[in-house]
Amino acid sequence: MKLYKGITSALLVASSLVAQVSSLDLDLNDPQSLVNATSLIAYGLMDYYNGDQYGKTVGMFSDPYYWWEAGGAWGSMIDYWWFMQNDTYNDKIMAAMLHQTGDHNNYIPLNQSTTEGNDDQAFWGIAAMTAAERNFPNPPEDSPQWLYLAQAVFNTMASRWDNESCGGGLRWQIFNWNTGYDYKNTVSNGALFHLAARLARYTGNTSYVDWSEKVWDWMEDVNVISNGTYMFVYDGVTVTDNCSVVTPYQWSYNHGLLLSGSAFLSNFTKNKVWHDRTMKLLNASQVFFNASNNIMYEAACQPASTCNTDQRSFKAYFSRFLGLTATLVPETSQHIMKWLNTSAVAAGKSCSGGTDGHTCGINWFAGGWDGMYGLGEQMSALECMINTRALQRPAPYTSQDGGTSKGDPAAGTEVYPTNLADLNITKGSRAGAGIITAIIGISIIACALWLVF
């Protein structure tokens, strides 16, 4: 656990803590203040990474953090590299992102293949897309490239579009034996929309725009996107009632996926429809900021202190998506930067806990550390702080203006055998299995009698 780090780790940061602990009282007018604060918070985030330890899995963080959040965390570390121009963790990022691609380079690794959902896969695809757009160092030539990985995730997700129920949509789970297979949640569909929008802008391929429109229209049809003056985004619908009843929770990362996806499409297509949707979603984003002080919070769970491990990371992705929106649609930038700057200063004050002195909490209203800690808290504070630089760095690159990552529009569509395929058991196979079973059984009985006598 973070609060009980070893002596070696404590010694490594002791000297910097003495000199820089005040840097968490963030001064956005002093560039060095942001550099100091974010370096400490990033270090704290990586305290939760144990994938490079003996017997652990490369790319995975310590319990209780699931695979999907690891993908989210590596996306945050790519952002940290980009905004702060700090390559300290680049080797770990590269190793993690490549180790988890799976045998077919689509982020369905064997160790997750029976349990991961569409949303889980999507967050690794979004991290790969971020790497492509930021020109994160390209993998070796014999490895899959960032754009290829993002396209593979998109294509495998799109192949699961379900027209058999509710007129379309993605189910939450990939496999029908997992709890939640009957739920069509916003994060899975929103992530497909979001990836399509980013791929459209990066590649210039308008077929991705068509997919964005398809997903948006379906989400609007089942009312997980409210179509009014404010566009609120709700959690999902269930196939058992033909997607007629909406689960009304509002999560910041769902909202951010649609907001920034619309911003990418507005930037690429110059279509007023996407610009208007961006502005409506931006106005509705106020629900995630305290009305009296404009500090970000997770509205559906934070006031009641019920945020679970996953939900404690949602503000990280929301901050990331706000930064992208401000960059791509200049009309939004003043509003968004006011929110991010105010929240970043408050988040910095929360990052003053633990034995290391830079453990972050969840409640940014507290004026200090609230006693909460975890990977999600570190990610959220880090993303909010670094995205205060959103307008000081170039917009996400495309293949036309400097993006170097290579891909393949057909990535992820290859047909290959899988260990999850149905077995074709013939009568001969059954007979052979019966004989083998009988022989093994007789052998066990014979050995037991020999031991007795």
Coordinates of C-alpha atoms in Angstrom, one line a residue:
M1 CA 0.0 0.0 0.0
K2 CA 1.1 3.5 -0.7
L3 CA 1.2 4.7 2.9
Y4 CA 3.7 2.1 3.9
K5 CA 6.4 2.4 1.3
G6 CA 9.9 0.9 1.9
I7 CA 12.9 2.7 3.3
T8 CA 14.6 2.8 -0.1
S9 CA 11.7 4.6 -1.8
A10 CA 11.4 7.1 1.0
L11 CA 15.1 7.9 0.8
L12 CA 14.9 8.5 -3.0
V13 CA 12.4 11.3 -2.6
A14 CA 13.4 12.7 0.8
S15 CA 15.7 15.4 -0.5
S16 CA 13.2 16.6 -3.1
L17 CA 10.4 16.6 -0.5
V18 CA 12.4 18.9 1.7
A19 CA 13.0 21.4 -1.1
Q20 CA 9.8 21.0 -3.1
V21 CA 6.9 20.1 -0.8
S22 CA 5.6 23.7 -1.0
S23 CA 5.4 23.2 -4.8
L24 CA 2.2 21.3 -4.3
D25 CA 0.7 24.7 -3.4
L26 CA 0.5 25.2 -7.1
D27 CA 1.4 28.5 -8.7
L28 CA 0.3 28.4 -12.3
N29 CA 2.2 31.6 -13.0
D30 CA 5.4 29.8 -12.2
P31 CA 6.2 27.1 -14.7
Q32 CA 8.7 25.5 -12.4
S33 CA 6.0 25.1 -9.7
L34 CA 4.0 22.9 -12.2
V35 CA 7.1 20.9 -13.1
N36 CA 7.9 20.2 -9.5
A37 CA 4.4 19.3 -8.4
T38 CA 3.7 17.0 -11.3
S39 CA 7.0 15.2 -11.0
L40 CA 6.1 14.3 -7.5
I41 CA 2.6 13.2 -8.3
A42 CA 3.8 11.1 -11.3
Y43 CA 6.3 9.4 -9.0
G44 CA 3.5 8.7 -6.6
L45 CA 1.4 7.3 -9.4
M46 CA 4.2 4.9 -10.4
D47 CA 4.5 3.7 -6.8
Y48 CA 1.4 1.6 -7.7
Y49 CA 3.2 -0.1 -10.6
N50 CA 4.6 -3.5 -9.9
G51 CA 4.7 -5.0 -13.4
D52 CA 8.5 -4.8 -13.6
Q53 CA 8.9 -6.8 -10.4
Y54 CA 9.7 -10.5 -10.4
G55 CA 6.7 -12.7 -10.9
K56 CA 4.4 -9.8 -11.8
T57 CA 2.8 -9.0 -15.2
V58 CA 4.3 -6.2 -17.3
G59 CA 1.8 -3.4 -17.8
M60 CA -0.3 -4.2 -14.7
F61 CA -0.6 -2.2 -11.5
S62 CA -0.9 -3.6 -8.0
D63 CA -4.2 -4.9 -6.6
P64 CA -7.0 -3.9 -6.6
Y65 CA -6.6 -2.1 -9.9
Y66 CA -8.1 -3.9 -12.9
W67 CA -6.6 -4.2 -16.4
W68 CA -8.7 -1.4 -17.8
E69 CA -7.4 1.2 -15.3
A70 CA -3.9 0.2 -16.2
G71 CA -4.6 1.2 -19.8
G72 CA -6.0 4.5 -18.5
A73 CA -2.9 5.0 -16.3
W74 CA -0.5 4.5 -19.2
G75 CA -2.6 7.1 -21.2
S76 CA -2.0 9.5 -18.3
M77 CA 1.7 8.8 -18.3
I78 CA 1.9 9.5 -22.1
D79 CA 0.1 12.8 -21.4
Y80 CA 2.7 13.5 -18.6
W81 CA 5.5 12.9 -21.0
W82 CA 3.9 15.1 -23.6
F83 CA 2.9 18.1 -21.5
M84 CA 5.8 18.2 -19.1
Q85 CA 8.4 17.0 -21.7
N86 CA 9.7 14.5 -19.2
D87 CA 10.8 11.1 -20.6
T88 CA 11.7 9.4 -17.3
Y89 CA 9.1 6.7 -17.6
N90 CA 9.1 6.2 -21.4
D91 CA 10.7 2.8 -21.3
K92 CA 8.1 1.5 -18.8
I93 CA 5.3 3.0 -20.9
M94 CA 6.6 1.3 -24.1
A95 CA 7.1 -2.1 -22.4
A96 CA 3.7 -2.0 -20.9
M97 CA 1.8 -0.9 -24.0
L98 CA 3.4 -3.6 -26.1
H99 CA 3.3 -6.4 -23.6
Q100 CA -0.5 -6.1 -23.2
T101 CA -1.4 -6.1 -27.0
G102 CA -2.2 -9.8 -27.0
D103 CA -1.3 -12.4 -29.6
H104 CA -3.3 -10.7 -32.3
N105 CA -2.3 -7.1 -31.5
N106 CA -5.8 -5.9 -30.6
Y107 CA -5.5 -5.5 -26.8
I108 CA -7.3 -8.8 -26.0
P109 CA -4.4 -10.5 -24.2
L110 CA -4.9 -14.1 -23.2
N111 CA -4.8 -13.3 -19.5
Q112 CA -7.8 -11.0 -19.9
S113 CA -9.6 -12.7 -22.9
T114 CA -12.4 -14.3 -20.9
T115 CA -13.2 -11.4 -18.6
E116 CA -12.6 -8.1 -20.4
G117 CA -15.4 -5.9 -21.6
N118 CA -15.7 -3.5 -24.6
D119 CA -14.9 -0.5 -22.4
D120 CA -11.8 -2.3 -20.9
Q121 CA -10.4 -2.8 -24.4
A122 CA -11.3 0.7 -25.4
F123 CA -9.1 2.4 -22.8
W124 CA -6.0 0.7 -24.1
G125 CA -7.0 1.7 -27.6
I126 CA -7.4 5.3 -26.5
A127 CA -3.9 5.2 -24.9
A128 CA -2.5 3.9 -28.2
M129 CA -4.4 6.6 -30.1
T130 CA -2.9 9.2 -27.8
A131 CA 0.6 7.8 -28.4
A132 CA 0.0 8.1 -32.2
E133 CA -1.4 11.7 -32.0
R134 CA 1.4 12.9 -29.6
N135 CA 4.2 11.2 -31.6
F136 CA 5.2 9.2 -28.6
P137 CA 8.4 7.2 -29.7
N138 CA 7.3 4.6 -32.2
P139 CA 7.7 0.9 -31.3
P140 CA 10.4 -1.2 -33.0
E141 CA 9.6 -2.0 -36.6
D142 CA 8.8 -5.6 -35.8
S143 CA 6.2 -4.6 -33.3
P144 CA 2.7 -3.2 -34.0
Q145 CA 2.6 0.5 -34.3
W146 CA 0.4 2.8 -32.2
L147 CA -2.1 3.7 -35.0
Y148 CA -2.4 0.0 -36.0
L149 CA -3.3 -0.9 -32.4
A150 CA -5.9 1.9 -32.2
Q151 CA -7.4 0.7 -35.5
A152 CA -7.4 -2.9 -34.3
V153 CA -9.3 -2.0 -31.2
F154 CA -11.8 0.1 -33.1
N155 CA -12.4 -2.7 -35.7
T156 CA -12.8 -5.5 -33.2
M157 CA -15.3 -3.3 -31.2
A158 CA -17.2 -2.3 -34.3
S159 CA -17.5 -6.0 -35.3
R160 CA -19.5 -6.6 -32.1
W161 CA -22.2 -4.0 -32.9
D162 CA -25.4 -5.7 -32.0
N163 CA -28.4 -5.2 -34.3
E164 CA -30.2 -8.1 -32.7
S165 CA -31.4 -6.1 -29.7
C166 CA -32.5 -2.5 -29.2
G167 CA -31.7 -1.6 -32.9
G168 CA -28.0 -1.5 -32.4
G169 CA -25.4 -0.6 -29.8
L170 CA -22.5 -2.3 -28.1
R171 CA -23.0 -4.6 -25.1
W172 CA -20.9 -3.9 -22.0
Q173 CA -19.3 -7.3 -22.0
I174 CA -17.7 -9.1 -24.9
F175 CA -18.6 -12.6 -23.8
N176 CA -22.1 -13.8 -22.9
W177 CA -21.1 -15.6 -19.7
N178 CA -20.0 -12.4 -18.0
T179 CA -22.3 -10.4 -15.8
G180 CA -23.4 -7.3 -17.6
Y181 CA -23.7 -8.9 -21.0
D182 CA -27.4 -7.7 -21.1
Y183 CA -26.3 -4.1 -20.5
K184 CA -25.5 -1.6 -23.2
N185 CA -23.5 1.0 -21.4
T186 CA -22.5 4.5 -22.4
V187 CA -18.8 4.0 -21.8
S188 CA -18.5 1.2 -24.3
N189 CA -20.5 3.0 -27.0
G190 CA -19.1 6.4 -26.1
A191 CA -15.6 5.0 -26.4
L192 CA -16.4 3.5 -29.9
F193 CA -17.7 6.9 -30.9
H194 CA -14.7 8.6 -29.4
L195 CA -12.1 6.3 -31.1
A196 CA -13.9 6.7 -34.5
A197 CA -13.8 10.5 -34.2
R198 CA -10.1 10.5 -33.5
L199 CA -9.3 8.0 -36.2
A200 CA -11.2 10.1 -38.7
R201 CA -9.2 13.2 -37.9
Y202 CA -5.8 11.4 -37.8
T203 CA -6.3 9.4 -41.0
G204 CA -8.6 11.6 -43.0
N205 CA -10.8 8.5 -43.7
T206 CA -14.5 9.7 -43.6
S207 CA -15.8 6.1 -43.0
Y208 CA -14.9 6.7 -39.4
V209 CA -17.1 9.8 -39.4
D210 CA -20.0 7.5 -40.6
W211 CA -19.4 5.2 -37.6
S212 CA -19.3 8.2 -35.2
E213 CA -22.7 9.3 -36.6
K214 CA -24.1 5.8 -36.3
V215 CA -23.1 5.4 -32.7
W216 CA -24.3 8.9 -31.8
D217 CA -27.7 8.4 -33.4
W218 CA -28.2 5.1 -31.6
M219 CA -27.3 6.6 -28.2
E220 CA -29.7 9.5 -28.8
D221 CA -32.4 7.1 -29.9
V222 CA -32.2 5.2 -26.6
N223 CA -32.0 8.4 -24.7
V224 CA -28.6 8.0 -23.0
I225 CA -27.9 11.3 -24.6
S226 CA -30.6 13.9 -23.7
N227 CA -31.4 16.0 -26.7
G228 CA -32.1 19.5 -25.3
T229 CA -30.5 22.8 -24.5
Y230 CA -28.1 20.9 -22.3
M231 CA -26.9 17.5 -23.5
F232 CA -26.7 15.3 -20.4
V233 CA -25.1 11.8 -20.7
Y234 CA -26.5 8.9 -18.7
D235 CA -25.0 5.5 -17.9
G236 CA -26.8 2.9 -20.1
V237 CA -29.8 0.7 -20.9
T238 CA -30.7 -2.9 -20.6
V239 CA -31.7 -5.3 -23.4
T240 CA -34.2 -7.2 -21.3
D241 CA -36.6 -4.3 -21.5
N242 CA -35.6 -3.4 -25.1
C243 CA -33.5 -0.5 -23.8
S244 CA -36.5 1.4 -22.8
V245 CA -35.4 2.5 -19.3
V246 CA -32.3 4.6 -18.9
T247 CA -30.0 4.2 -15.9
P248 CA -29.7 7.9 -14.9
Y249 CA -26.2 8.1 -13.4
Q250 CA -24.0 10.8 -14.8
W251 CA -20.3 10.0 -14.9
S252 CA -17.7 12.5 -15.8
Y253 CA -15.7 10.1 -18.1
N254 CA -18.8 9.3 -20.1
H255 CA -19.5 12.9 -20.6
G256 CA -15.9 13.6 -21.5
L257 CA -15.8 10.8 -24.1
L258 CA -18.7 12.4 -26.0
L259 CA -17.6 16.0 -25.5
S260 CA -14.1 15.5 -26.8
G261 CA -15.3 13.1 -29.6
S262 CA -17.6 15.8 -30.8
A263 CA -14.7 18.3 -30.6
F264 CA -12.5 16.0 -32.8
L265 CA -15.3 15.8 -35.4
S266 CA -16.0 19.5 -35.3
N267 CA -12.3 20.2 -35.9
F268 CA -12.1 17.7 -38.7
T269 CA -15.4 18.0 -40.5
K270 CA -16.1 21.8 -39.9
N271 CA -19.7 20.7 -39.6
K272 CA -21.8 23.0 -37.5
V273 CA -23.8 20.0 -36.1
W274 CA -20.7 18.8 -34.3
H275 CA -19.7 22.2 -33.2
D276 CA -23.2 22.8 -31.7
R277 CA -23.1 19.4 -29.9
T278 CA -19.7 20.3 -28.5
M279 CA -21.0 23.5 -27.1
K280 CA -24.1 21.9 -25.6
L281 CA -22.0 19.2 -23.9
L282 CA -19.6 21.8 -22.6
N283 CA -22.5 23.7 -21.0
A284 CA -23.8 20.5 -19.4
S285 CA -20.3 19.8 -18.0
Q286 CA -21.1 22.3 -15.2
V287 CA -22.7 19.4 -13.4
F288 CA -19.2 18.1 -12.5
F289 CA -18.0 21.4 -11.0
N290 CA -19.0 22.9 -7.7
A291 CA -21.3 25.8 -8.4
S292 CA -19.6 28.1 -5.7
N293 CA -16.0 27.5 -6.6
N294 CA -15.8 25.7 -10.0
I295 CA -13.7 22.8 -8.5
M296 CA -14.2 19.5 -10.3
Y297 CA -15.8 16.5 -8.5
E298 CA -17.5 13.2 -9.4
A299 CA -21.1 14.2 -8.9
A300 CA -22.7 10.7 -8.8
C301 CA -20.6 9.3 -5.9
Q302 CA -18.2 11.8 -4.3
P303 CA -20.7 13.8 -2.2
A304 CA -21.9 10.5 -0.6
S305 CA -18.4 9.1 -0.3
T306 CA -19.4 6.0 -2.3
C307 CA -17.0 6.2 -5.2
N308 CA -15.5 2.7 -5.9
T309 CA -12.0 2.0 -7.1
D310 CA -12.9 2.5 -10.7
Q311 CA -14.9 5.7 -10.2
R312 CA -12.1 7.3 -8.3
S313 CA -10.2 7.6 -11.5
F314 CA -12.9 9.1 -13.7
K315 CA -11.8 12.7 -13.1
A316 CA -8.5 11.8 -14.8
Y317 CA -10.1 11.0 -18.1
F318 CA -12.5 13.9 -17.8
S319 CA -9.6 16.3 -17.3
R320 CA -7.8 14.7 -20.3
F321 CA -10.9 15.1 -22.5
L322 CA -11.5 18.7 -21.4
G323 CA -7.9 19.5 -22.4
L324 CA -8.4 18.0 -25.8
T325 CA -11.6 19.9 -26.4
A326 CA -10.0 23.2 -25.4
T327 CA -7.3 22.6 -28.0
L328 CA -9.5 21.5 -30.8
V329 CA -12.4 24.0 -30.5
P330 CA -11.0 27.4 -29.5
E331 CA -14.4 28.7 -28.6
T332 CA -14.4 26.4 -25.6
S333 CA -10.9 27.2 -24.3
Q334 CA -11.6 30.1 -22.0
H335 CA -14.4 28.2 -20.2
I336 CA -12.4 25.0 -19.9
M337 CA -9.2 26.5 -18.8
K338 CA -10.9 28.4 -16.0
W339 CA -12.3 25.1 -14.7
L340 CA -9.0 23.2 -15.1
N341 CA -6.8 26.0 -13.6
T342 CA -9.1 26.3 -10.5
S343 CA -9.4 22.6 -10.1
A344 CA -5.6 22.0 -10.6
V345 CA -4.7 24.4 -7.7
A346 CA -7.2 22.6 -5.5
A347 CA -6.0 19.2 -6.6
G348 CA -2.5 20.2 -5.7
K349 CA -3.5 21.1 -2.1
S350 CA -5.0 17.6 -1.8
C351 CA -1.7 16.0 -2.8
S352 CA 0.0 16.5 0.6
G353 CA -0.7 13.3 2.4
G354 CA 0.9 9.9 3.1
T355 CA 4.4 9.1 4.3
D356 CA 5.8 10.5 1.1
G357 CA 4.1 13.9 1.4
H358 CA 2.6 13.8 -2.1
T359 CA -0.2 11.3 -1.8
C360 CA -3.4 12.8 -3.4
G361 CA -6.9 12.6 -2.1
I362 CA -10.3 12.6 -3.9
N363 CA -11.9 15.6 -2.4
W364 CA -10.4 18.8 -3.9
F365 CA -12.6 21.0 -1.8
A366 CA -10.9 20.1 1.4
G367 CA -7.9 22.5 1.2
G368 CA -5.6 19.6 2.0
W369 CA -5.4 15.8 2.0
D370 CA -8.7 14.1 2.9
G371 CA -7.1 10.7 3.9
M372 CA -8.1 9.0 0.6
Y373 CA -5.4 7.5 -1.6
G374 CA -5.0 5.3 -4.6
L375 CA -4.1 5.1 -8.3
G376 CA -7.2 6.9 -9.3
E377 CA -6.5 9.8 -7.0
Q378 CA -3.0 10.2 -8.4
M379 CA -4.1 9.9 -12.0
S380 CA -6.9 12.5 -11.5
A381 CA -4.7 15.1 -9.9
L382 CA -1.9 14.6 -12.5
E383 CA -4.2 14.8 -15.5
C384 CA -5.9 17.9 -14.2
M385 CA -2.6 19.7 -13.5
I386 CA -0.8 18.8 -16.7
N387 CA -3.8 19.8 -18.9
T388 CA -3.5 23.3 -17.7
R389 CA -0.8 23.3 -20.4
A390 CA -3.3 22.2 -23.1
L391 CA -3.0 25.5 -25.0
Q392 CA 0.7 25.7 -24.7
R393 CA 1.5 22.5 -26.7
P394 CA 0.6 21.6 -30.3
A395 CA -2.8 20.1 -31.1
P396 CA -2.9 16.3 -31.6
Y397 CA -1.0 15.5 -34.8
T398 CA -2.5 13.8 -37.8
S399 CA -1.0 11.8 -40.6
Q400 CA -1.1 15.0 -42.7
D401 CA 0.7 17.4 -40.3
G402 CA 3.5 15.5 -38.6
G403 CA 2.0 12.3 -37.2
T404 CA 4.5 9.5 -37.9
S405 CA 2.6 6.4 -36.6
K406 CA 1.6 3.9 -39.3
G407 CA -1.5 1.7 -39.3
D408 CA -3.7 -0.5 -41.4
P409 CA -7.5 0.2 -41.9
A410 CA -8.0 -3.6 -41.8
A411 CA -6.2 -4.1 -38.5
G412 CA -8.0 -6.4 -36.2
T413 CA -10.2 -8.0 -38.9
E414 CA -8.0 -11.0 -39.5
V415 CA -9.7 -14.4 -39.1
Y416 CA -7.8 -16.6 -36.7
P417 CA -8.6 -19.6 -34.4
T418 CA -9.2 -18.8 -30.8
N419 CA -9.1 -20.8 -27.6
L420 CA -12.6 -19.6 -27.0
A421 CA -14.1 -21.3 -30.1
D422 CA -16.7 -24.0 -29.7
L423 CA -15.3 -27.5 -29.7
N424 CA -16.3 -30.0 -32.4
I425 CA -16.6 -33.3 -30.5
T426 CA -17.2 -36.3 -32.7
K427 CA -18.5 -39.7 -31.6
G428 CA -15.0 -41.1 -32.1
S429 CA -13.6 -38.4 -29.9
R430 CA -16.1 -39.3 -27.2
A431 CA -15.3 -43.0 -27.4
G432 CA -11.5 -42.3 -27.3
A433 CA -12.0 -40.0 -24.3
G434 CA -14.0 -42.7 -22.5
I435 CA -11.3 -45.4 -23.0
I436 CA -8.6 -43.0 -21.7
T437 CA -10.7 -42.1 -18.7
A438 CA -11.3 -45.8 -17.9
I439 CA -7.6 -46.6 -18.2
I440 CA -6.7 -43.7 -15.9
G441 CA -9.3 -44.8 -13.4
I442 CA -8.1 -48.4 -13.3
S443 CA -4.5 -47.2 -12.9
I444 CA -5.5 -45.1 -9.9
I445 CA -7.3 -48.0 -8.3
A446 CA -4.4 -50.4 -8.9
C447 CA -1.9 -47.9 -7.4
A448 CA -4.2 -47.5 -4.3
L449 CA -4.4 -51.3 -3.8
W450 CA -0.7 -51.7 -4.2
L451 CA -0.1 -49.1 -1.5
V452 CA -2.5 -50.8 0.8
F453 CA -1.2 -54.3 0.4

